[in-house]
XYZ file of C-alpha atoms in Angstrom:
723
model
C 9.102 -46.373 -7.370
C 11.930 -48.452 -8.834
C 14.509 -46.100 -10.356
C 16.031 -49.046 -12.186
C 12.817 -49.820 -14.033
C 12.584 -49.364 -17.789
C 9.781 -46.801 -17.345
C 11.874 -44.669 -15.011
C 14.855 -44.836 -17.367
C 12.707 -43.769 -20.319
C 11.265 -40.870 -18.351
C 14.711 -39.801 -17.211
C 15.951 -39.924 -20.812
C 13.076 -37.724 -21.921
C 13.814 -35.226 -19.134
C 17.456 -35.126 -20.252
C 16.365 -34.488 -23.835
C 14.079 -31.678 -22.697
C 16.711 -30.038 -20.506
C 19.265 -30.221 -23.314
C 16.817 -28.469 -25.632
C 16.061 -25.852 -22.975
C 19.783 -25.200 -22.557
C 20.307 -24.975 -26.329
C 17.497 -22.455 -26.764
C 18.663 -20.507 -23.720
C 22.144 -20.187 -25.211
C 20.693 -19.011 -28.536
C 18.599 -16.414 -26.741
C 21.675 -15.165 -24.849
C 23.515 -14.710 -28.140
C 20.543 -12.787 -29.526
C 20.460 -10.627 -26.430
C 24.126 -9.759 -26.804
C 23.645 -9.037 -30.520
C 20.728 -6.711 -29.775
C 22.896 -4.896 -27.228
C 25.575 -4.411 -29.888
C 22.987 -3.082 -32.355
C 21.735 -0.690 -29.709
C 25.228 0.658 -29.036
C 26.017 0.938 -32.754
C 22.781 2.797 -33.455
C 23.331 5.243 -30.601
C 26.914 5.865 -31.787
C 25.678 6.557 -35.315
C 23.052 8.911 -33.971
C 25.710 10.854 -32.154
C 28.329 10.832 -34.921
C 26.373 11.190 -38.154
C 23.202 13.003 -37.129
C 24.525 15.381 -34.486
C 22.427 18.457 -33.905
C 19.151 18.091 -35.786
C 17.608 21.220 -37.277
C 15.396 22.113 -40.228
C 18.239 24.153 -41.712
C 20.204 20.923 -42.297
C 17.501 19.601 -44.589
C 14.768 17.006 -44.503
C 17.204 14.183 -45.273
C 18.859 14.615 -41.879
C 15.504 14.592 -40.072
C 14.451 11.467 -42.009
C 17.709 9.759 -41.041
C 17.231 10.778 -37.422
C 13.683 9.372 -37.301
C 14.884 6.151 -38.925
C 17.525 5.725 -36.219
C 14.960 6.350 -33.496
C 12.702 3.701 -35.044
C 15.631 1.265 -35.057
C 16.198 1.908 -31.348
C 12.525 1.330 -30.534
C 12.392 -1.872 -32.553
C 15.555 -3.116 -30.932
C 14.198 -2.326 -27.455
C 11.119 -4.441 -28.206
C 13.330 -7.289 -29.415
C 15.368 -7.136 -26.223
C 12.211 -7.261 -24.110
C 10.924 -10.325 -25.996
C 14.317 -12.015 -25.699
C 14.445 -11.333 -21.951
C 10.989 -12.861 -21.520
C 12.234 -15.900 -23.467
C 15.278 -16.157 -21.209
C 13.180 -15.897 -18.039
C 10.874 -18.656 -19.219
C 13.709 -20.986 -20.147
C 15.474 -20.246 -16.889
C 12.343 -21.385 -15.047
C 12.155 -24.520 -17.215
C 15.680 -25.521 -16.218
C 14.420 -26.241 -12.709
C 10.986 -27.725 -13.468
C 10.206 -28.012 -17.164
C 6.921 -29.914 -16.792
C 4.683 -31.404 -14.123
C 2.376 -33.797 -15.964
C 1.860 -35.968 -19.011
C -1.067 -37.594 -20.698
C -1.191 -39.917 -23.681
C -3.927 -39.042 -26.146
C -4.985 -41.010 -29.204
C -7.009 -38.884 -31.572
C -9.412 -40.854 -33.735
C -7.656 -41.828 -36.942
C -4.187 -40.807 -35.684
C -1.355 -42.378 -33.733
C -0.852 -41.945 -29.978
C 0.704 -38.640 -28.823
C 2.542 -38.201 -25.540
C 1.708 -34.725 -24.243
C 3.864 -33.202 -21.496
C 2.395 -30.174 -19.681
C 4.389 -27.296 -18.194
C 4.239 -23.554 -17.643
C 5.458 -22.790 -21.174
C 5.665 -24.318 -24.645
C 8.916 -25.961 -25.720
C 9.268 -26.706 -29.435
C 12.420 -28.257 -30.880
C 14.149 -27.562 -34.195
C 11.922 -30.137 -35.941
C 8.799 -28.230 -34.768
C 7.864 -31.017 -32.368
C 6.180 -30.026 -29.106
C 8.337 -31.343 -26.287
C 6.170 -29.481 -23.756
C 2.731 -27.929 -24.121
C 1.871 -24.732 -22.277
C -0.815 -25.502 -19.688
C -3.022 -22.943 -21.479
C -2.840 -24.667 -24.874
C -6.176 -26.099 -26.082
C -4.934 -29.693 -25.926
C -3.789 -29.231 -22.306
C -7.411 -28.857 -21.192
C -7.671 -32.657 -21.552
C -5.409 -33.088 -18.546
C -7.620 -30.972 -16.298
C -11.048 -32.031 -17.574
C -10.972 -35.781 -18.199
C -10.097 -39.103 -16.626
C -8.861 -42.095 -18.595
C -11.144 -42.900 -21.503
C -13.055 -40.864 -24.060
C -12.118 -37.196 -24.151
C -12.370 -34.162 -26.381
C -11.019 -30.637 -26.642
C -11.822 -27.565 -28.702
C -9.168 -26.179 -31.025
C -9.414 -23.415 -33.662
C -10.479 -26.016 -36.271
C -13.251 -27.440 -34.084
C -13.685 -30.326 -31.663
C -11.039 -33.046 -31.504
C -12.209 -36.442 -30.186
C -10.131 -39.299 -28.924
C -9.082 -41.326 -25.912
C -6.808 -40.613 -22.932
C -4.803 -43.777 -22.287
C -2.471 -42.558 -19.538
C -2.177 -39.720 -17.028
C 1.054 -39.189 -15.155
C 2.302 -36.625 -12.632
C 5.913 -35.662 -11.940
C 7.909 -34.246 -9.094
C 10.921 -32.481 -10.648
C 13.166 -30.165 -8.643
C 16.332 -28.438 -9.851
C 16.192 -30.445 -13.058
C 16.113 -33.806 -11.241
C 13.299 -36.340 -11.492
C 12.399 -37.211 -7.900
C 9.425 -39.428 -8.693
C 6.350 -39.843 -10.855
C 3.092 -41.757 -10.608
C 0.170 -42.597 -12.824
C -3.171 -41.171 -11.779
C -6.742 -40.415 -12.720
C -8.275 -37.005 -12.102
C -9.082 -36.721 -8.415
C -9.426 -33.690 -6.179
C -7.399 -35.529 -3.555
C -4.509 -36.473 -5.842
C -0.935 -36.361 -4.634
C 0.132 -33.121 -6.294
C -2.914 -31.334 -4.888
C -2.319 -32.735 -1.411
C 1.348 -31.743 -1.588
C 0.449 -28.214 -2.661
C -2.128 -27.832 0.107
C 0.076 -29.186 2.875
C 2.798 -26.601 2.265
C 3.144 -23.507 4.399
C 2.178 -20.188 2.881
C 4.617 -17.417 2.011
C 4.445 -13.693 1.325
C 2.932 -14.096 -2.168
C 0.101 -16.148 -3.612
C 1.300 -19.266 -5.436
C 0.416 -20.489 -8.921
C -1.840 -23.551 -9.059
C -1.218 -24.917 -12.556
C -0.174 -28.316 -11.172
C -3.395 -28.724 -9.189
C -6.143 -26.931 -11.136
C -9.397 -28.811 -10.651
C -12.069 -29.478 -13.247
C -14.524 -26.859 -11.959
C -11.708 -24.307 -11.734
C -10.511 -25.052 -15.277
C -14.039 -24.491 -16.594
C -13.930 -20.920 -15.280
C -10.366 -20.281 -16.433
C -11.123 -21.231 -20.047
C -14.738 -20.072 -20.352
C -15.427 -17.997 -23.467
C -19.088 -18.848 -23.951
C -20.319 -15.955 -21.820
C -19.380 -12.290 -21.924
C -19.621 -11.883 -18.153
C -18.917 -14.383 -15.367
C -20.197 -14.334 -11.797
C -18.272 -16.757 -9.597
C -19.668 -17.746 -6.204
C -16.893 -19.573 -4.395
C -16.554 -20.858 -0.865
C -13.719 -19.566 1.304
C -10.516 -21.232 0.162
C -11.988 -22.503 -3.110
C -9.327 -20.729 -5.158
C -11.480 -17.898 -6.560
C -8.683 -15.370 -6.823
C -6.146 -17.890 -8.112
C -8.633 -18.976 -10.757
C -9.213 -15.339 -11.777
C -5.467 -14.707 -12.156
C -4.950 -17.919 -14.117
C -7.909 -16.908 -16.305
C -6.122 -13.628 -17.065
C -2.953 -15.562 -17.952
C -5.018 -17.830 -20.221
C -6.610 -14.872 -22.027
C -3.244 -13.152 -22.498
C -1.881 -16.390 -23.958
C -4.772 -17.098 -26.307
C -5.301 -13.515 -27.484
C -1.713 -12.304 -27.346
C -2.091 -10.339 -30.576
C -5.330 -8.662 -29.451
C -5.148 -8.241 -25.676
C -2.308 -6.607 -23.735
C -1.762 -6.613 -19.997
C -2.545 -2.880 -19.763
C -6.045 -3.609 -21.101
C -6.960 -5.684 -18.060
C -7.871 -4.292 -14.634
C -8.227 -6.122 -11.308
C -10.167 -4.552 -8.454
C -8.840 -5.851 -5.126
C -10.448 -5.334 -1.708
C -7.405 -3.462 -0.361
C -3.802 -2.622 -1.150
C -2.477 -5.444 1.062
C -4.280 -8.023 -1.031
C -3.095 -6.392 -4.240
C 0.503 -6.849 -3.128
C -0.175 -10.442 -2.056
C -1.313 -11.513 -5.553
C 1.326 -9.527 -7.463
C 3.692 -12.468 -8.114
C 1.240 -14.850 -9.814
C 1.158 -13.430 -13.350
C 4.938 -12.877 -13.616
C 5.488 -16.479 -12.512
C 3.118 -17.557 -15.284
C 5.211 -15.580 -17.765
C 2.905 -12.575 -18.094
C 3.251 -8.919 -17.200
C 1.220 -7.741 -14.242
C -2.061 -6.052 -15.067
C -3.339 -2.835 -13.547
C -4.513 -3.316 -9.961
C -6.914 -0.923 -8.297
C -9.123 -0.583 -5.260
C -12.367 1.346 -5.242
C -10.650 3.921 -3.056
C -7.914 4.563 -5.650
C -10.551 4.778 -8.393
C -12.367 7.520 -6.495
C -9.125 9.355 -5.715
C -7.955 9.246 -9.337
C -11.220 10.383 -10.902
C -12.715 12.799 -8.362
C -9.283 14.399 -7.847
C -9.941 17.063 -5.179
C -9.655 15.854 -1.592
C -11.566 18.744 -0.070
C -14.750 17.819 1.720
C -14.272 14.086 1.217
C -14.396 11.398 3.850
C -11.054 9.620 4.118
C -11.138 6.005 2.960
C -9.528 4.820 6.204
C -12.434 6.216 8.193
C -15.045 4.916 5.769
C -13.530 1.434 5.988
C -14.230 1.329 9.711
C -17.787 2.498 9.188
C -18.426 -0.023 6.408
C -17.106 -3.058 8.261
C -17.423 -2.135 11.917
C -20.638 -0.133 11.841
C -21.131 3.343 13.313
C -22.560 4.650 16.562
C -23.866 7.672 14.639
C -27.442 6.928 13.503
C -27.219 9.591 10.775
C -24.138 7.905 9.319
C -25.903 4.564 9.265
C -28.935 6.226 7.703
C -26.745 7.682 4.948
C -25.261 4.294 4.102
C -28.623 2.574 4.149
C -30.038 5.120 1.704
C -27.124 5.646 -0.685
C -26.154 2.006 -1.108
C -29.712 0.890 -1.816
C -31.054 -0.177 -5.200
C -33.838 2.393 -4.783
C -31.283 5.201 -4.536
C -29.603 3.975 -7.732
C -32.913 3.927 -9.592
C -33.782 7.430 -8.344
C -30.371 8.780 -9.396
C -30.634 7.363 -12.916
C -34.197 8.660 -13.241
C -33.103 12.133 -12.144
C -30.301 12.252 -14.730
C -32.821 11.333 -17.425
C -35.110 14.160 -16.293
C -32.369 16.816 -16.276
C -32.519 17.195 -20.048
C -36.142 18.360 -19.888
C -36.414 19.868 -16.413
C -33.060 21.541 -15.752
C -32.053 22.665 -19.228
C -34.064 25.645 -20.454
C -33.253 26.856 -23.949
C -34.033 30.396 -25.065
C -33.934 31.990 -28.496
C -30.531 33.572 -29.094
C -30.031 36.813 -30.978
C -26.929 38.643 -32.136
C -27.100 42.316 -33.108
C -30.872 42.057 -33.115
C -30.907 39.060 -35.483
C -32.058 35.570 -34.442
C -29.200 33.080 -34.602
C -31.127 30.025 -33.392
C -34.559 29.624 -31.863
C -35.480 27.817 -28.665
C -37.297 25.138 -30.676
C -34.324 24.594 -32.984
C -31.959 24.139 -30.047
C -34.344 21.735 -28.323
C -34.701 19.677 -31.497
C -30.922 19.614 -32.044
C -30.356 18.614 -28.400
C -33.021 15.902 -28.398
C -32.484 14.400 -31.825
C -29.028 15.037 -33.266
C -27.071 13.762 -30.234
C -29.703 11.448 -28.750
C -28.208 8.738 -26.557
C -25.100 10.688 -25.635
C -24.497 12.067 -22.100
C -26.101 15.428 -21.359
C -22.867 17.445 -21.221
C -21.781 16.090 -24.597
C -25.175 16.992 -26.048
C -24.805 20.511 -24.647
C -21.350 20.681 -26.197
C -22.950 19.726 -29.498
C -25.466 22.570 -29.120
C -22.603 24.965 -28.406
C -20.836 23.789 -31.564
C -24.026 24.355 -33.551
C -24.322 27.897 -32.194
C -20.672 28.604 -33.075
C -21.288 27.426 -36.633
C -24.479 29.456 -37.083
C -22.910 32.604 -35.615
C -20.152 32.894 -38.265
C -22.199 34.619 -41.023
C -23.732 36.960 -38.415
C -20.249 37.987 -37.291
C -19.200 38.709 -40.862
C -22.372 40.711 -41.504
C -21.985 42.652 -38.262
C -18.351 43.424 -39.093
C -19.394 45.048 -42.345
C -22.126 47.021 -40.550
C -19.674 48.358 -37.980
C -17.271 49.468 -40.696
C -20.015 51.592 -42.208
C -21.123 52.953 -38.826
C -17.625 53.851 -37.618
C -15.792 54.967 -40.759
C -16.629 58.648 -40.218
C -15.352 58.498 -36.654
C -12.214 56.592 -37.677
C -11.050 57.727 -41.153
C -7.714 55.967 -40.703
C -7.985 52.351 -41.911
C -5.861 50.865 -39.140
C -7.779 52.781 -36.470
C -11.065 51.740 -38.065
C -10.069 48.103 -38.196
C -9.050 48.190 -34.529
C -12.288 49.887 -33.474
C -14.426 47.409 -35.433
C -12.562 44.467 -33.951
C -12.913 45.818 -30.401
C -16.652 46.536 -30.792
C -17.255 43.155 -32.389
C -15.385 41.362 -29.603
C -17.442 43.188 -26.967
C -20.710 42.192 -28.630
C -19.446 38.651 -29.137
C -18.429 38.486 -25.448
C -21.890 39.602 -24.337
C -23.429 37.066 -26.696
C -21.402 34.169 -25.254
C -21.994 35.238 -21.668
C -25.677 34.643 -22.359
C -24.958 31.353 -24.165
C -22.657 30.081 -21.393
C -25.200 30.858 -18.677
C -27.884 29.027 -20.609
C -25.763 25.950 -21.385
C -23.905 25.768 -18.069
C -24.586 22.654 -16.027
C -22.422 21.746 -13.031
C -22.517 18.004 -12.290
C -21.654 18.393 -8.634
C -24.314 21.024 -8.082
C -26.809 18.884 -9.974
C -26.008 15.951 -7.660
C -26.708 18.152 -4.629
C -29.997 19.223 -6.231
C -30.794 15.534 -6.658
C -30.177 14.937 -2.944
C -32.490 17.849 -2.135
C -35.216 16.111 -4.121
C -34.885 13.120 -1.779
C -35.086 15.156 1.418
C -37.790 14.204 3.899
C -38.428 15.064 7.532
C -36.732 11.813 8.550
C -33.525 12.229 6.527
C -33.079 16.014 6.366
C -30.402 16.111 9.079
C -28.485 13.319 7.391
C -28.532 14.919 3.936
C -27.843 18.459 5.112
C -24.132 17.820 5.729
C -23.628 17.020 2.060
C -26.148 19.490 0.634
C -25.237 22.521 2.762
C -21.569 21.894 3.527
C -20.508 19.937 0.423
C -19.047 17.121 2.528
C -19.034 13.814 0.678
C -19.166 10.549 2.562
C -17.576 7.512 0.895
C -20.958 6.384 -0.425
C -21.527 9.909 -1.797
C -18.233 9.758 -3.658
C -19.339 6.576 -5.417
C -22.707 8.106 -6.304
C -21.094 11.377 -7.434
C -18.649 9.567 -9.714
C -21.492 7.591 -11.288
C -23.493 10.807 -11.642
C -20.587 12.536 -13.419
C -20.142 9.496 -15.645
C -23.791 9.573 -16.697
C -23.610 13.319 -17.253
C -20.536 12.987 -19.472
C -18.076 14.870 -17.271
C -16.072 11.672 -16.703
C -15.096 9.778 -19.840
C -15.535 5.976 -20.035
C -12.300 3.974 -20.355
C -13.065 2.202 -23.597
C -9.624 0.622 -24.049
C -10.092 -1.801 -21.121
C -11.129 -5.249 -22.432
C -11.325 -7.353 -19.260
C -12.280 -6.427 -15.712
C -11.926 -8.674 -12.657
C -13.647 -7.700 -9.407
C -12.668 -9.671 -6.298
C -14.668 -9.818 -3.046
C -17.697 -8.585 -4.996
C -20.093 -9.660 -2.234
C -19.182 -6.446 -0.396
C -20.179 -4.245 -3.360
C -23.465 -2.429 -3.732
C -25.401 -2.638 -6.999
C -24.360 0.971 -7.634
C -20.668 0.070 -7.379
C -20.996 -2.752 -9.902
C -23.120 -0.615 -12.240
C -20.539 2.187 -12.101
C -17.742 -0.180 -13.159
C -19.887 -1.612 -15.941
C -20.518 1.878 -17.350
C -16.975 3.154 -16.738
C -15.489 0.195 -18.648
C -18.164 -0.304 -21.345
C -16.099 -2.633 -23.548
C -14.824 -4.841 -20.735
C -15.890 -8.408 -20.161
C -16.407 -8.648 -16.409
C -15.619 -11.442 -13.973
C -17.154 -10.930 -10.519
C -15.855 -13.173 -7.735
C -17.020 -13.466 -4.178
C -18.591 -15.477 -1.411
C -21.975 -14.551 0.003
C -20.944 -16.211 3.263
C -18.178 -13.630 3.651
C -20.564 -10.664 3.370
C -19.159 -8.860 6.377
C -19.933 -5.338 5.177
C -22.084 -4.114 8.054
C -24.514 -2.286 5.758
C -24.961 -4.493 2.690
C -25.863 -7.626 4.592
C -26.030 -11.083 3.065
C -26.494 -10.975 -0.695
C -26.122 -13.552 -3.421
C -23.784 -12.558 -6.221
C -26.348 -13.687 -8.776
C -28.301 -10.526 -7.914
C -25.724 -8.557 -9.952
C -26.747 -10.400 -13.121
C -29.322 -7.841 -14.352
C -26.677 -5.101 -14.095
C -24.359 -6.832 -16.563
C -26.007 -5.812 -19.810
C -24.569 -5.908 -23.316
C -24.054 -9.666 -23.496
C -24.762 -12.962 -21.841
C -23.702 -13.825 -18.307
C -23.685 -16.917 -16.156
C -23.169 -17.848 -12.526
C -20.525 -20.489 -11.795
C -19.953 -22.091 -8.418
C -16.817 -23.315 -6.655
C -18.019 -25.422 -3.754
C -14.952 -27.311 -2.578
C -12.514 -25.571 -0.259
C -8.824 -26.390 -0.594
C -7.266 -23.992 1.905
C -7.974 -25.330 5.379
C -7.859 -28.774 6.907
C -11.141 -30.655 7.207
C -11.200 -29.961 10.936
C -10.873 -26.186 10.462
C -13.351 -26.132 7.577
C -16.013 -28.066 9.510
C -15.465 -25.854 12.564
C -15.880 -22.667 10.506
C -18.928 -23.953 8.642
C -20.784 -24.396 11.922
C -20.955 -20.603 12.246
C -22.764 -20.104 8.945
C -26.483 -19.391 8.956
C -28.550 -22.313 7.719
C -27.368 -25.869 7.294
C -23.563 -26.249 7.580
C -21.687 -26.879 4.336
C -19.957 -30.157 3.645
C -17.221 -28.947 1.320
C -13.923 -29.944 2.923
C -11.405 -32.116 1.086
C -9.620 -34.970 2.786
C -6.575 -33.147 4.198
C -6.576 -33.781 7.925
C -5.072 -31.851 10.816
C -5.534 -30.961 14.437
C -8.881 -29.759 15.754
C -9.266 -26.016 16.464
C -8.995 -25.027 20.131
C -11.199 -22.567 22.039
C -10.168 -20.715 25.200
C -12.764 -18.726 27.159
C -11.282 -16.899 30.152
C -12.919 -14.998 32.996
C -11.205 -11.688 32.277
C -9.558 -9.742 29.473
C -6.184 -9.948 31.211
C -6.432 -13.721 31.537
C -7.381 -14.016 27.858
C -4.346 -11.963 26.803
C -2.081 -14.078 28.996
C -3.346 -17.280 27.385
C -3.028 -15.735 23.926
C 0.606 -14.807 24.633
C 1.504 -18.317 25.696
C -0.173 -19.948 22.708
C 1.350 -17.587 20.154
C 4.778 -18.123 21.703
C 4.310 -21.889 21.569
C 3.172 -21.937 17.945
C 6.110 -19.763 16.889
C 8.363 -22.774 17.528
C 6.466 -24.963 15.038
C 8.129 -23.405 11.981
C 4.998 -21.782 10.621
C 5.963 -18.978 8.251
C 2.884 -16.845 8.738
C 0.718 -16.147 11.772
C -2.371 -13.975 11.828
C -4.052 -12.611 14.975
C -7.488 -11.446 13.888
C -10.046 -9.218 15.590
C -13.312 -7.700 14.441
C -12.321 -4.012 14.666
C -9.165 -1.998 14.173
C -9.386 -0.660 17.726
C -9.383 -4.230 19.042
C -6.379 -5.082 16.865
C -4.540 -2.034 18.164
C -5.264 -3.015 21.767
C -4.153 -6.631 21.299
C -0.963 -5.474 19.565
C -0.247 -3.120 22.490
C -0.697 -5.989 24.944
C 1.579 -8.388 23.059
C 4.360 -6.271 21.569
C 6.529 -6.120 24.715
C 6.809 -9.923 24.783
C 6.206 -10.919 21.151
C 7.329 -9.183 17.977
C 3.943 -8.440 16.424
C 3.005 -6.080 13.605
C -0.193 -4.046 13.706
C -1.656 -3.894 10.201
C -3.954 -1.006 9.245
C -5.406 0.089 5.918
C -2.251 2.188 5.407
C 0.236 -0.582 6.252
C 2.407 -2.686 4.012
C 1.742 -6.342 4.779
C 4.431 -8.975 5.156
C 2.720 -12.338 5.503
C 5.843 -13.989 6.956
C 5.523 -12.444 10.393
C 3.061 -12.227 13.270
C 0.399 -9.815 12.033
C -2.398 -8.329 14.131
C -5.244 -6.980 12.029
C -9.030 -6.708 11.758
C -10.702 -9.524 9.832
C -11.877 -7.269 7.025
C -8.263 -6.483 6.101
C -7.484 -10.215 5.999
C -10.086 -10.971 3.312
C -8.528 -13.096 0.587
C -5.373 -13.735 2.638
C -4.313 -16.953 4.332
C -2.007 -17.800 7.225
C -0.412 -21.028 8.427
C -1.771 -20.364 11.910
C -4.640 -18.078 12.928
C -5.558 -16.791 16.398
C -9.004 -15.206 16.537
C -9.766 -12.837 19.411
C -13.525 -12.727 19.976
C -14.279 -9.698 22.151
C -18.038 -10.301 22.024
C -17.837 -13.931 23.128
C -19.959 -15.094 20.213
C -17.955 -18.303 20.234
C -19.420 -19.200 23.638
C -23.031 -18.550 22.672
C -22.770 -20.420 19.393
C -24.216 -17.363 17.638
C -23.952 -17.503 13.857
C -21.414 -14.997 12.573
C -20.113 -14.315 9.076
C -17.242 -12.343 10.614
C -16.111 -15.339 12.662
C -16.554 -17.625 9.648
C -14.389 -15.308 7.545
C -11.734 -15.151 10.282
C -11.656 -18.918 10.832
C -11.281 -19.677 7.120
C -8.026 -17.685 6.896
C -6.225 -20.626 8.608
C -4.423 -23.303 6.614
C -3.175 -25.636 9.346
C -3.800 -24.276 12.825
C -6.682 -22.356 14.447
C -7.236 -21.156 18.011
C -10.000 -18.890 19.336
C -9.801 -16.662 22.421
C -12.550 -14.890 24.333
C -13.491 -13.922 27.880
C -16.619 -13.906 29.990
C -16.642 -12.433 33.461
C -19.373 -14.839 34.495
C -17.366 -17.914 33.579
C -14.440 -19.491 35.331
C -11.189 -19.817 33.452
C -10.799 -22.976 31.503
């Protein structure tokens, strides 16, 4: 590119204009920030000097003044927060204000040059110098090549023609180069982004969002989205950018605390934590299913620890009863039986009886049944019972008044003194009222946990009695029981739905049971759900291979669709093709053009020889300036053993479900804890020598697809000679 060309000079002039405007607005924001600080100090000083000690004796005027000052402080705090966000955005724009441009000629209007960046930049004349990548017009850059194009804005569809598309490389406010391009999944900015080494946090992808990814990010046609994406297709990045898009478009209606992301584990939650702040948004609430169960079921007594359940779920169990429990309680049949049982409780478990007070009928059995069935129909059982209790309280009032008068007549001879009589009447009335409510409470009492155990009893057969007895007789809840119990309590009305949540994102959904998805759908009834996953990474030992589309019938209350991300952008073509060979069925052909070295396989004749080779290869790769290295096994025990063998010679870190993960080191961990993560170099230790037999394996596929640039596989076979 000729830096003396007229085009380069014009582009450089525009960059200078933009940076000058950024600097001007930054300076204005700094002045505002300082002014807000002064207001804050002045208000606090006035509070201290003029208001002093607030009390009702000093009059309402003082309290009114005090509340006014507090309101001023709150308003000022909000202004400071907005100003700080403005400063952070402009500080980021100083280094790289935009990354692309397209020229669009709307029909009937003159040509507009549209520059795209992370944030809007509007000058004093209200001209857009930069469009936020989430703005409606910016979708043209991601969705269309040169030629006819259209975008949807609040006033409807806008049609026109894209006459130029240009990409920029700007660092530290300097224009390094630019080039004109058409949309292409192998364009320069995408290739540059993919060839970089990873770091400890997931990166934003606004400069390289592809057409199929942009469709998911901006979709508003469907209430619920199910995204099936190949390993490395950008599922999680797309989900996070979708959240940023929604927060941008509906800023007045949706706040970050109304969005929840369910991550597969805490390590992954930390890994993705930098994306939204870099896009100028506050982080949303992140949860795992384990934290959901801990927060809502509260008591830890008699509950299987999540760390232990994780091993069982992903490594399998040698205990046949444990496997039998998982097979039963994660099945769709179990879910249907549980829901059917809850529906039957209202007729089978709740027995109303006519209630009398002082010999007089307060409410009949038939009246209670009618009130329960009709007045609060559609509400959870416990809320309906609460409604019955409220009805009884209301009907009892005139009976209490009547009985009070009766007691006064009965006891006035025994207690001629008015105070003594009043006390005696009150005591007798309270005793009768207490007896009355003891009967009412016994009749209306329904314990959700006990009802769940009764439900399990109804499922007991000769074949599963030993398996169910631990929960039924000893009140010990396996992980799968905790999920079922929470759903049971939700249906019963003991756990309240979280109605304020508007959007819910579930990552690695292929490892969820139907019950888990249904629970989230009912717990967050107003949330629009986005489920993301990859059926080919279904490494939960008990769910097996399942297509995400099977969750569709669960997502009621609005339309849903299944979208697919087929291309993989993480690994080189050599690694992708190698990994795809271990998928069941015909291998995928979804690699992009980024090339690299072929994966290497080492099969030794003993465990000791395998470890020795592994040591030498890890040591050698450490000199290649890769920031992150992952050594992956199938089980945690295997990871612990490999770490023990390496740590005296190589500084490795054994990652467990309790560990904090630092990507920029040599991590040893089971594959199921690496889901969603990526490493510059990956070393897979295959204890079972599946690599030698060519056996299809979703676990190996998942492990292989964690590698960006370099992949080596290690195994041993006593019957083979060392290679």
